[in-house]
Coordinates of C-alpha atoms and ligand atoms in Angstrom, one line a residue:
X1 CA 13.2 -3.2 -19.0
X2 CA 9.7 -1.9 -19.4
X3 CA 9.5 1.8 -20.3
X4 CA 7.0 4.4 -19.2
X5 CA 4.1 4.8 -21.6
X6 CA 3.7 8.4 -20.7
X7 CA 6.6 10.8 -20.4
X8 CA 4.5 13.3 -18.5
X9 CA 6.6 14.2 -15.4
X10 CA 5.6 17.2 -13.4
X11 CA 5.9 18.5 -9.9
X12 CA 2.9 18.2 -7.8
X13 CA 1.7 21.7 -7.9
X14 CA 1.9 22.0 -11.7
X15 CA -0.7 19.1 -11.9
X16 CA -3.6 21.5 -12.1
X17 CA -1.8 23.5 -14.9
X18 CA -1.8 20.5 -17.1
X19 CA -5.4 21.0 -18.2
X20 CA -4.7 24.6 -19.4
X21 CA -1.5 23.3 -21.1
X22 CA -3.6 20.7 -22.9
X23 CA -6.1 23.5 -23.9
X24 CA -3.3 25.3 -25.7
X25 CA -2.3 22.2 -27.6
X26 CA -5.8 21.3 -28.4
X27 CA -6.7 24.8 -29.7
X28 CA -3.9 24.4 -32.2
X29 CA -4.7 20.9 -33.2
X30 CA -8.4 21.7 -33.3
X31 CA -7.8 24.3 -36.0
X32 CA -5.6 21.9 -37.9
X33 CA -8.2 19.2 -37.6
X34 CA -10.9 21.4 -39.0
X35 CA -8.7 22.5 -41.8
X36 CA -7.9 18.9 -42.6
X37 CA -11.6 18.0 -42.7
X38 CA -12.6 20.9 -44.9
X39 CA -9.7 20.1 -47.2
X40 CA -11.1 16.6 -47.7
X41 CA -14.8 17.5 -47.9
X42 CA -16.8 18.9 -50.8
X43 CA -17.8 21.8 -48.6
X44 CA -14.6 23.7 -47.9
X45 CA -16.2 26.0 -45.3
X46 CA -14.6 25.3 -41.9
X47 CA -17.3 27.3 -40.0
X48 CA -20.0 24.8 -41.2
X49 CA -17.9 21.8 -40.1
X50 CA -17.1 23.3 -36.8
X51 CA -20.7 23.3 -35.9
X52 CA -20.9 19.6 -35.9
X53 CA -17.5 18.8 -34.3
X54 CA -17.1 18.8 -30.6
X55 CA -13.8 18.7 -28.8
X56 CA -12.9 19.4 -25.2
X57 CA -12.8 23.0 -26.5
X58 CA -16.6 23.2 -26.6
X59 CA -18.4 23.9 -23.3
X60 CA -21.0 21.3 -24.3
X61 CA -18.4 18.6 -25.0
X62 CA -19.0 16.7 -21.7
X63 CA -22.7 16.9 -21.8
X64 CA -22.9 15.7 -25.4
X65 CA -20.4 12.9 -24.8
X66 CA -22.1 11.6 -21.6
X67 CA -25.7 12.1 -22.8
X68 CA -26.3 8.6 -24.0
X69 CA -23.6 6.7 -22.0
X70 CA -25.1 4.0 -19.7
X71 CA -22.0 2.2 -18.7
X72 CA -19.4 4.7 -17.4
X73 CA -15.9 3.3 -17.6
X74 CA -12.8 4.5 -15.9
X75 CA -9.8 5.5 -18.0
X76 CA -7.6 3.0 -16.2
X77 CA -4.6 5.4 -16.1
X78 CA -2.5 4.8 -13.0
X79 CA -0.7 7.4 -11.0
X80 CA 2.9 6.6 -9.9
X81 CA 4.2 8.7 -7.0
X82 CA 8.0 9.3 -7.0
X83 CA 10.0 10.9 -4.2
X84 CA 13.6 9.6 -4.4
X85 CA 13.0 7.1 -7.2
X86 CA 14.9 4.4 -5.4
X87 CA 12.2 1.7 -5.5
X88 CA 14.0 -1.6 -6.1
X89 CA 11.4 -2.7 -8.7
X90 CA 11.0 0.8 -10.2
X91 CA 7.3 1.0 -9.3
X92 CA 7.5 4.8 -8.9
X93 CA 8.3 5.3 -12.6
X94 CA 7.6 2.1 -14.6
X95 CA 4.3 0.3 -15.4
X96 CA 2.9 -1.9 -18.1
X97 CA -0.3 0.1 -18.1
X98 CA -0.7 3.8 -19.1
X99 CA 0.3 6.0 -16.2
X100 CA 1.5 9.5 -15.1
X101 CA 4.3 10.1 -12.8
X102 CA 3.7 12.5 -9.9
X103 CA 7.3 13.6 -9.2
X104 CA 7.7 15.2 -5.8
X105 CA 11.4 16.1 -6.4
X106 CA 10.8 19.8 -5.9
X107 CA 8.9 19.3 -2.7
X108 CA 12.0 19.1 -0.6
X109 CA 11.8 21.7 2.2
X110 CA 13.1 20.7 5.6
X111 CA 12.6 22.7 8.8
X112 CA 14.3 21.7 12.0
X113 CA 13.1 22.6 15.4
X114 CA 16.2 21.9 17.5
X115 CA 14.5 23.0 20.7
X116 CA 11.6 20.6 20.5
X117 CA 13.8 18.0 18.7
X118 CA 11.4 17.7 15.8
X119 CA 11.5 18.4 12.1
X120 CA 9.0 18.7 9.2
X121 CA 10.5 17.2 6.1
X122 CA 8.8 17.2 2.7
X123 CA 8.6 13.9 0.9
X124 CA 10.8 14.9 -2.1
X125 CA 13.8 15.6 0.1
X126 CA 16.5 12.9 0.4
X127 CA 17.6 11.5 3.6
X128 CA 21.1 13.0 2.9
X129 CA 19.5 16.4 2.8
X130 CA 17.6 15.7 6.0
X131 CA 20.9 14.6 7.7
X132 CA 22.6 17.7 6.5
X133 CA 19.9 20.1 7.8
X134 CA 20.0 18.3 11.2
X135 CA 23.8 18.5 11.4
X136 CA 23.6 22.2 10.6
X137 CA 21.6 22.7 13.7
X138 CA 23.2 20.4 16.2
X139 CA 26.1 17.9 16.7
X140 CA 24.0 15.7 18.9
X141 CA 20.7 15.5 17.1
X142 CA 20.2 12.7 14.6
X143 CA 17.6 10.7 12.8
X144 CA 17.5 6.9 12.5
X145 CA 17.1 6.3 8.7
X146 CA 19.0 4.6 5.9
X147 CA 22.6 4.6 4.8
X148 CA 22.4 5.8 1.1
X149 CA 22.0 9.6 1.1
X150 CA 20.1 9.8 -2.2
X151 CA 17.2 7.7 -0.9
X152 CA 13.9 9.7 -0.9
X153 CA 12.1 10.5 2.3
X154 CA 8.7 9.7 0.7
X155 CA 9.2 6.0 -0.1
X156 CA 11.7 5.4 2.7
X157 CA 9.6 6.6 5.7
X158 CA 6.4 5.0 4.3
X159 CA 8.0 1.6 3.9
X160 CA 9.9 1.5 7.2
X161 CA 13.5 2.8 6.7
X162 CA 16.4 1.8 8.9
X163 CA 20.1 2.4 9.3
X164 CA 22.9 2.2 11.8
X165 CA 20.7 3.6 14.6
X166 CA 18.2 0.8 14.2
X167 CA 18.9 -1.1 17.4
X168 CA 18.8 2.0 19.6
X169 CA 16.0 4.0 18.0
X170 CA 14.1 1.7 15.7
X171 CA 12.9 2.5 12.2
X172 CA 12.5 5.9 10.6
X173 CA 8.7 5.2 10.5
X174 CA 8.8 4.5 14.3
X175 CA 9.9 8.1 14.7
X176 CA 7.1 9.8 12.6
X177 CA 4.7 11.8 14.7
X178 CA 2.5 13.6 12.0
X179 CA 2.1 13.7 8.3
X180 CA 0.4 15.6 5.5
X181 CA -1.4 13.5 2.9
X182 CA -3.7 14.2 -0.1
X183 CA -6.3 11.4 -0.3
X184 CA -8.2 10.1 -3.2
X185 CA -10.8 12.8 -2.8
X186 CA -8.1 15.5 -3.1
X187 CA -8.4 16.4 0.6
X188 CA -5.3 17.6 2.4
X189 CA -5.2 15.7 5.7
X190 CA -2.9 15.8 8.7
X191 CA -2.7 13.1 11.5
X192 CA -5.8 14.4 13.2
X193 CA -8.0 14.7 10.2
X194 CA -6.8 11.4 8.6
X195 CA -7.4 9.5 11.8
X196 CA -5.2 6.9 13.5
X197 CA -5.9 4.0 11.1
X198 CA -4.6 5.8 8.1
X199 CA -1.8 7.4 10.0
X200 CA -0.8 3.9 11.2
X201 CA -0.9 2.5 7.6
X202 CA 1.5 5.0 6.1
X203 CA 4.2 4.3 8.6
X204 CA 5.5 1.1 7.1
X205 CA 2.6 0.0 4.9
X206 CA 3.9 1.9 1.9
X207 CA 2.4 5.3 1.0
X208 CA 1.5 4.6 -2.6
X209 CA -1.6 2.5 -1.6
X210 CA -3.2 5.3 0.4
X211 CA -2.5 8.7 -1.1
X212 CA 0.2 11.2 -1.8
X213 CA 2.2 12.0 1.3
X214 CA 3.5 15.6 1.1
X215 CA 5.4 15.9 4.3
X216 CA 6.3 14.2 7.6
X217 CA 6.8 15.5 11.1
X218 CA 9.5 13.4 12.8
X219 CA 11.1 13.2 16.2
X220 CA 14.8 13.7 16.2
X221 CA 17.0 11.6 18.5
X222 CA 19.9 12.5 20.7
X223 CA 23.3 10.9 20.2
X224 CA 26.7 11.5 21.9
X225 CA 29.0 14.0 20.3
X226 CA 31.6 11.2 19.8
X227 CA 30.8 7.9 18.2
X228 CA 33.1 5.2 17.0
X229 CA 33.2 3.3 13.7
X230 CA 35.2 0.4 12.3
X231 CA 35.3 -1.7 9.2
X232 CA 37.2 -5.0 9.5
X233 CA 37.6 -7.6 6.8
X234 CA 38.2 -11.3 7.4
X235 CA 38.6 -14.0 4.7
X236 CA 38.0 -17.7 5.0
X237 CA 41.7 -18.1 5.6
X238 CA 41.4 -15.7 8.5
X239 CA 38.6 -17.7 10.1
X240 CA 35.7 -15.8 8.7
X241 CA 33.2 -18.6 9.0
X242 CA 33.8 -19.0 12.8
X243 CA 33.5 -15.3 13.3
X244 CA 30.3 -15.0 11.3
X245 CA 28.9 -18.0 13.2
X246 CA 29.7 -16.4 16.6
X247 CA 28.3 -13.1 15.3
X248 CA 24.9 -14.8 14.8
X249 CA 24.8 -15.6 18.5
X250 CA 25.7 -12.2 19.8
X251 CA 24.7 -9.5 17.3
X252 CA 21.1 -9.1 18.5
X253 CA 22.1 -9.3 22.2
X254 CA 24.8 -6.7 22.3
X255 CA 24.0 -3.4 24.1
X256 CA 21.7 -1.3 21.8
X257 CA 24.4 1.3 21.5
X258 CA 26.4 -1.2 19.4
X259 CA 25.4 -2.1 15.8
X260 CA 27.6 -4.4 13.8
X261 CA 26.4 -5.4 10.3
X262 CA 28.2 -7.8 8.1
X263 CA 28.7 -8.4 4.4
X264 CA 29.7 -11.6 2.6
X265 CA 31.3 -11.1 -0.8
X266 CA 33.6 -13.0 -3.1
X267 CA 37.2 -11.8 -3.0
X268 CA 40.8 -12.7 -3.6
X269 CA 43.0 -13.9 -0.7
X270 CA 46.5 -12.6 -0.2
X271 CA 47.8 -15.6 -2.2
X272 CA 45.5 -14.6 -5.1
X273 CA 43.1 -17.5 -4.7
X274 CA 39.4 -16.8 -4.8
X275 CA 37.9 -16.8 -1.4
X276 CA 35.0 -15.4 0.6
X277 CA 35.3 -12.2 2.6
X278 CA 33.3 -11.2 5.6
X279 CA 33.3 -7.5 6.3
X280 CA 32.2 -6.2 9.7
X281 CA 30.9 -2.6 9.8
X282 CA 30.2 -1.1 13.2
X283 CA 28.7 2.1 14.7
X284 CA 29.1 2.5 18.4
X285 CA 27.3 5.3 20.3
X286 CA 30.3 6.0 22.5
X287 CA 34.1 6.3 22.6
X288 CA 36.7 3.8 21.5
X289 CA 37.8 3.1 25.0
X290 CA 34.4 1.6 25.8
X291 CA 34.1 -0.2 22.5
X292 CA 37.3 -2.2 22.4
X293 CA 36.8 -4.0 25.7
X294 CA 33.2 -4.6 24.9
X295 CA 34.2 -6.2 21.6
X296 CA 36.9 -8.2 23.3
X297 CA 34.4 -9.6 25.7
X298 CA 31.5 -10.2 23.2
X299 CA 33.2 -11.1 19.9
X300 CA 36.9 -11.8 20.7
X301 CA 37.1 -13.9 17.6
X302 CA 37.1 -10.8 15.4
X303 CA 40.4 -9.6 17.1
X304 CA 39.4 -5.9 17.1
X305 CA 42.1 -3.5 17.9
X306 CA 42.0 0.1 18.9
X307 CA 43.8 1.0 15.6
X308 CA 40.8 -0.4 13.6
X309 CA 38.5 2.2 15.2
X310 CA 37.9 5.8 14.3
X311 CA 36.1 8.3 16.6
X312 CA 33.8 10.8 14.9
X313 CA 30.6 12.8 15.0
X314 CA 27.3 11.3 13.9
X315 CA 27.2 13.3 10.7
X316 CA 30.8 12.1 9.8
X317 CA 29.7 8.5 10.4
X318 CA 26.9 9.1 7.8
X319 CA 29.6 10.2 5.4
X320 CA 31.9 7.3 6.4
X321 CA 29.3 4.6 5.7
X322 CA 28.1 6.3 2.5
X323 CA 31.7 6.1 1.2
X324 CA 32.4 9.8 1.5
X325 CA 34.8 9.7 4.4
X326 CA 36.8 13.0 4.7
X327 CA 34.6 14.8 2.2
X328 CA 32.6 18.0 2.9
X329 CA 29.1 17.5 4.3
X330 CA 27.8 19.2 1.1
X331 CA 27.9 15.9 -0.7
X332 CA 24.8 14.9 1.3
X333 CA 22.9 17.6 -0.7
X334 CA 23.6 16.0 -4.0
X335 CA 21.0 13.7 -5.6
X336 CA 23.5 12.4 -8.2
X337 CA 24.0 8.6 -7.8
X338 CA 27.6 7.5 -7.4
X339 CA 27.2 4.2 -9.2
X340 CA 25.2 3.0 -12.2
X341 CA 24.9 -0.7 -11.7
X342 CA 21.8 -2.8 -12.3
X343 CA 20.8 -5.0 -9.4
X344 CA 18.3 -7.5 -8.1
X345 CA 17.7 -7.9 -4.4
X346 CA 15.7 -10.1 -2.1
X347 CA 15.3 -10.2 1.7
X348 CA 14.9 -12.7 4.5
X349 CA 14.6 -12.8 8.2
X350 CA 16.6 -15.2 10.4
X351 CA 15.1 -16.5 13.6
X352 CA 17.7 -19.3 14.4
X353 CA 21.4 -19.1 13.7
X354 CA 22.2 -20.6 10.4
X355 CA 24.3 -23.8 11.0
X356 CA 28.0 -23.3 10.3
X357 CA 27.9 -26.1 7.7
X358 CA 25.2 -24.4 5.7
X359 CA 27.6 -21.5 5.0
X360 CA 29.4 -23.9 2.6
X361 CA 26.4 -24.0 0.4
X362 CA 26.4 -20.2 0.3
X363 CA 30.0 -20.1 -0.6
X364 CA 29.6 -22.6 -3.4
X365 CA 27.0 -20.3 -5.0
X366 CA 29.3 -17.3 -4.5
X367 CA 32.0 -19.1 -6.5
X368 CA 29.7 -19.3 -9.5
X369 CA 30.5 -17.0 -12.4
X370 CA 27.3 -14.9 -11.9
X371 CA 28.3 -14.1 -8.4
X372 CA 31.1 -11.7 -9.1
X373 CA 28.9 -8.8 -8.0
X374 CA 27.0 -10.7 -5.3
X375 CA 26.7 -9.6 -1.7
X376 CA 24.7 -10.8 1.4
X377 CA 24.2 -8.2 4.0
X378 CA 23.3 -9.3 7.5
X379 CA 21.5 -6.6 9.6
X380 CA 21.4 -7.2 13.3
X381 CA 18.1 -6.8 15.1
X382 CA 17.4 -6.9 18.9
X383 CA 17.6 -3.8 21.1
X384 CA 14.6 -1.6 20.8
X385 CA 13.3 -3.7 17.9
X386 CA 12.4 -6.3 20.5
X387 CA 10.4 -3.8 22.5
X388 CA 8.1 -2.5 19.8
X389 CA 5.1 -4.7 19.3
X390 CA 4.5 -6.4 15.9
X391 CA 1.3 -4.4 15.4
X392 CA 2.5 -1.0 16.5
X393 CA 3.1 -0.1 12.8
X394 CA 2.5 -2.2 9.7
X395 CA 6.2 -3.2 9.8
X396 CA 5.9 -6.5 11.8
X397 CA 9.5 -7.8 12.0
X398 CA 10.3 -7.2 15.6
X399 CA 11.1 -9.6 18.6
X400 CA 12.2 -13.1 17.5
X401 CA 14.3 -12.0 14.6
X402 CA 18.0 -12.3 15.1
X403 CA 18.9 -10.5 11.9
X404 CA 17.7 -9.7 8.4
X405 CA 19.5 -10.7 5.2
X406 CA 19.6 -8.6 2.1
X407 CA 20.6 -10.8 -0.9
X408 CA 22.0 -8.7 -3.7
X409 CA 23.6 -9.2 -7.1
X410 CA 25.0 -6.3 -9.2
X411 CA 26.0 -6.3 -12.8
X412 CA 26.7 -3.9 -15.7
X413 CA 25.5 -4.1 -19.3
X414 CA 24.9 -7.3 -21.1
X415 CA 21.3 -6.6 -21.9
X416 CA 18.4 -8.9 -21.2
X417 CA 20.5 -12.0 -21.3
X418 CA 22.8 -10.9 -18.6
X419 CA 19.9 -9.7 -16.5
X420 CA 18.2 -13.1 -16.8
X421 CA 21.4 -14.9 -15.8
X422 CA 22.0 -12.7 -12.8
X423 CA 18.4 -12.8 -11.7
X424 CA 18.4 -16.6 -12.0
X425 CA 21.5 -16.8 -9.9
X426 CA 19.9 -14.8 -7.0
X427 CA 16.7 -16.9 -7.2
X428 CA 18.9 -20.0 -6.9
X429 CA 20.6 -18.5 -3.8
X430 CA 17.2 -17.5 -2.4
X431 CA 15.9 -21.0 -2.9
X432 CA 18.9 -22.5 -1.2
X433 CA 18.3 -20.2 1.8
X434 CA 14.7 -21.3 2.3
X435 CA 15.4 -23.9 5.0
X436 CA 17.5 -21.5 7.1
X437 CA 15.2 -18.5 7.3
X438 CA 11.7 -17.5 8.5
X439 CA 8.8 -19.6 7.3
X440 CA 5.0 -19.4 7.0
X441 CA 5.3 -16.7 5.9
X442 CA 8.8 -16.4 4.6
X443 CA 9.1 -12.8 5.7
X444 CA 10.5 -9.9 3.5
X445 CA 11.1 -6.2 4.0
X446 CA 8.8 -4.0 2.0
X447 CA 11.4 -1.4 1.2
X448 CA 13.5 -4.1 -0.5
X449 CA 10.7 -4.5 -2.9
X450 CA 10.7 -7.9 -4.7
X451 CA 8.1 -8.7 -7.2
X452 CA 9.1 -12.4 -7.2
X453 CA 7.2 -12.9 -4.0
X454 CA 3.9 -12.1 -5.6
X455 CA 2.0 -9.3 -7.4
X456 CA -1.5 -8.0 -7.8
X457 CA -3.3 -8.2 -11.1
X458 CA -2.1 -4.9 -12.5
X459 CA -4.9 -4.7 -15.1
X460 CA -8.4 -4.7 -13.8
X461 CA -9.7 -6.5 -10.7
X462 CA -7.2 -7.7 -8.0
X463 CA -8.3 -9.6 -5.0
X464 CA -7.5 -9.9 -1.3
X465 CA -6.4 -13.5 -2.0
X466 CA -3.9 -12.4 -4.6
X467 CA -2.6 -9.6 -2.4
X468 CA -2.2 -12.0 0.5
X469 CA 0.5 -14.0 -1.4
X470 CA 3.0 -11.1 -1.0
X471 CA 1.1 -9.1 1.6
X472 CA 1.6 -11.5 4.5
X473 CA 5.3 -11.8 3.7
X474 CA 5.9 -8.0 4.1
X475 CA 3.3 -7.3 6.8
X476 CA 2.3 -10.6 8.5
X477 CA -1.2 -10.3 10.0
X478 CA -0.9 -6.5 9.8
X479 CA -1.9 -7.1 6.2
X480 CA -5.5 -7.6 7.3
X481 CA -5.6 -4.1 8.9
X482 CA -3.9 -2.5 5.9
X483 CA -6.7 -4.0 3.7
X484 CA -9.3 -2.6 6.1
X485 CA -7.7 0.9 6.0
X486 CA -7.5 0.7 2.2
X487 CA -11.1 -0.3 1.9
X488 CA -12.1 2.7 4.1
X489 CA -9.9 5.4 2.4
X490 CA -9.7 4.2 -1.2
X491 CA -12.4 1.7 -2.0
X492 CA -12.2 2.2 -5.7
X493 CA -8.5 1.3 -5.7
X494 CA -7.4 4.5 -7.4
X495 CA -3.9 4.3 -5.8
X496 CA -2.7 1.0 -7.1
X497 CA 0.4 -0.8 -8.4
X498 CA 1.8 -4.3 -8.6
X499 CA 2.2 -4.5 -4.8
X500 CA -0.4 -2.0 -3.5
X501 CA -2.8 -3.0 -0.8
X502 CA -6.0 -4.2 -2.4
X503 CA -9.4 -3.0 -1.0
X504 CA -12.1 -5.6 -0.1
X505 CA -14.6 -5.3 -2.8
X506 CA -18.2 -5.6 -1.8
X507 CA -19.0 -7.8 -4.7
X508 CA -16.5 -10.6 -4.4
X509 CA -15.4 -12.6 -7.5
X510 CA -15.7 -16.3 -7.6
X511 CA -12.9 -18.0 -5.6
X512 CA -11.9 -15.0 -3.4
Ligands
LIG601 P1 10.5 6.0 -4.8 O1 10.3 7.4 -5.1 O2 10.9 5.1 -5.9 O3 9.3 5.4 -4.0 C1 9.2 4.1 -3.5 C2 7.8 3.7 -3.3 O4 7.1 4.6 -2.4 C3 6.9 3.7 -4.6 O5 5.9 2.8 -4.5 C4 6.4 5.1 -4.6 O6 5.2 5.3 -5.4 C5 6.1 5.3 -3.1 N1 6.1 6.7 -2.7 C6 7.2 7.5 -2.8 N2 7.0 8.7 -2.4 C7 5.7 8.7 -1.9 C8 4.8 9.7 -1.4 N3 5.3 10.9 -1.2 N4 3.6 9.4 -1.1 C9 3.1 8.1 -1.4 N5 3.9 7.1 -1.9 C10 5.1 7.4 -2.2 N6 16.2 1.1 2.8 C11 16.5 1.1 4.1 O7 15.6 0.9 4.9 N7 17.8 1.4 4.6 C12 18.8 1.6 3.7 O8 19.9 1.8 4.1 C13 18.5 1.6 2.3 N8 19.5 1.9 1.4 C14 19.2 1.9 0.1 C15 20.2 2.2 -0.9 C16 19.9 2.2 -2.2 C17 21.0 2.5 -3.2 C18 18.6 2.0 -2.7 C19 18.3 2.0 -4.1 C20 17.6 1.7 -1.7 C21 17.9 1.7 -0.4 N9 16.9 1.4 0.6 C22 17.2 1.4 1.9 C23 15.5 1.1 0.1 C24 14.7 2.3 0.2 O9 14.3 2.6 1.5 C25 13.4 2.1 -0.6 O10 13.7 1.8 -2.0 C26 12.5 3.4 -0.6 O11 11.2 3.0 -0.9 C27 12.9 4.4 -1.5 O12 12.2 5.6 -1.4 P2 12.2 6.7 -2.6 O13 11.3 7.8 -2.2 O14 13.6 7.0 -2.9 O15 11.7 5.8 -3.8

């Protein structure tokens, strides 16, 4: 693991105080420095020495420093913006160049307007806190965002953001109606003053390329007061492959009130043998009496029974899927993670059902030693995702995708060697999957950040061509518009990281 070069972490609004803080430190060290010099000089008089020494203390420091400079260089320090800190590749708090972290954790106010079904939420809030505040106001208002309550609003909304309401209401970013952003010039902009291009870019193109997003105005959605959930497991011995195969043909065509995602993991069968387990997790926007016949009609192979299902409110379904079933809603306010595993993830989009026989190859890899903590999550598309055009927001994965796969492998301890082993394993799985998933580009989800698919040159110049390698996978042809917006709002590439949108430089380098 790389470690931060700078430990400077400060809330946004103490940024400006930093200079006065530095002054205090410098005043002290300035005196020490003078004393040290006088101690080592023949002339022990510090007042004489101080006349020829200039530090940031002296009002003439800048003019004297810059007087003879003919080639101004930038300091090269990067800014990393952190809201919830859940970036899969740690880009909000790790870099191999000097950087400061702008941590928005204290910027977490949420105000809900139940009457107009809108809310303002500051970027440092978590989605759990947002869900909590919505549920405080109403049992039938909701927001279509992710499953893990500790995910931050800042990164989540700017990279897309989806959860169990995806098929009915789309992404979190699809439900953003305004935002407050500080741009590279330090201007505070809202939707109107930033203009539609920039407002388009930050709803799925990742905020960190364009500025610091302080807050979002979102539309809340209406859900029934009673929803139904189930979690059903089937092993290979219980016909898992056949059910998974059938799921591929129906999951994106089911009514949009019905969302069934599935997990593949390694497990032990009832006889103690190692097997593969498919877990079907469902949220239905309605009562159990509608759900069971619907399931019997569309996926009878699962054998769903009424006793598998639980009716509950939307907020309780949030607790249920986050692993807090039966606990108080207050757990949603906590930012403390519940597990401390290390993981590596990758993503894929599936446009044609994977042949049943191809699952054998997946299982073979799951039986390998490194796959003890491996999981593939299949996320159904269809519903409203088919109705939103590819260019509506930077997130392009709409009609034509049956489902998305998240490939994950978790492990604990073992240092670099274990990490290398596990990462190699998931790369092998990813390589095996290549022929069954989207191609040209092999699409990926930006919020499941994966530096394996390409990176910018993090030191110095980075080109459109280099950015295109990973950019078209996350954004397809929306990448071109993102580059255009970046060139307009941050031509000097101040907001940059390993996968930030590059500007088009006026002076192109050879080969670009
Ligand atoms: P973090 O603070 O690390 O930021 C992520 C990126 O956004 C960084 O590049 C950062 O600089 C930038 N950024 C953050 N705040 C910004 C701001 N205010 N202005 C400008 N740029 C900003 N996704 C999903 O869609 N559905 C899900 O269910 C889940 N579940 C999930 C569970 C767990 C355990 C993890 C670790 C992650 C997920 N995710 C997810 C992925 C998640 O959506 C993604 O990692 C988000 O970018 C995290 O946003 P944070 O603010 O927490 O991260």
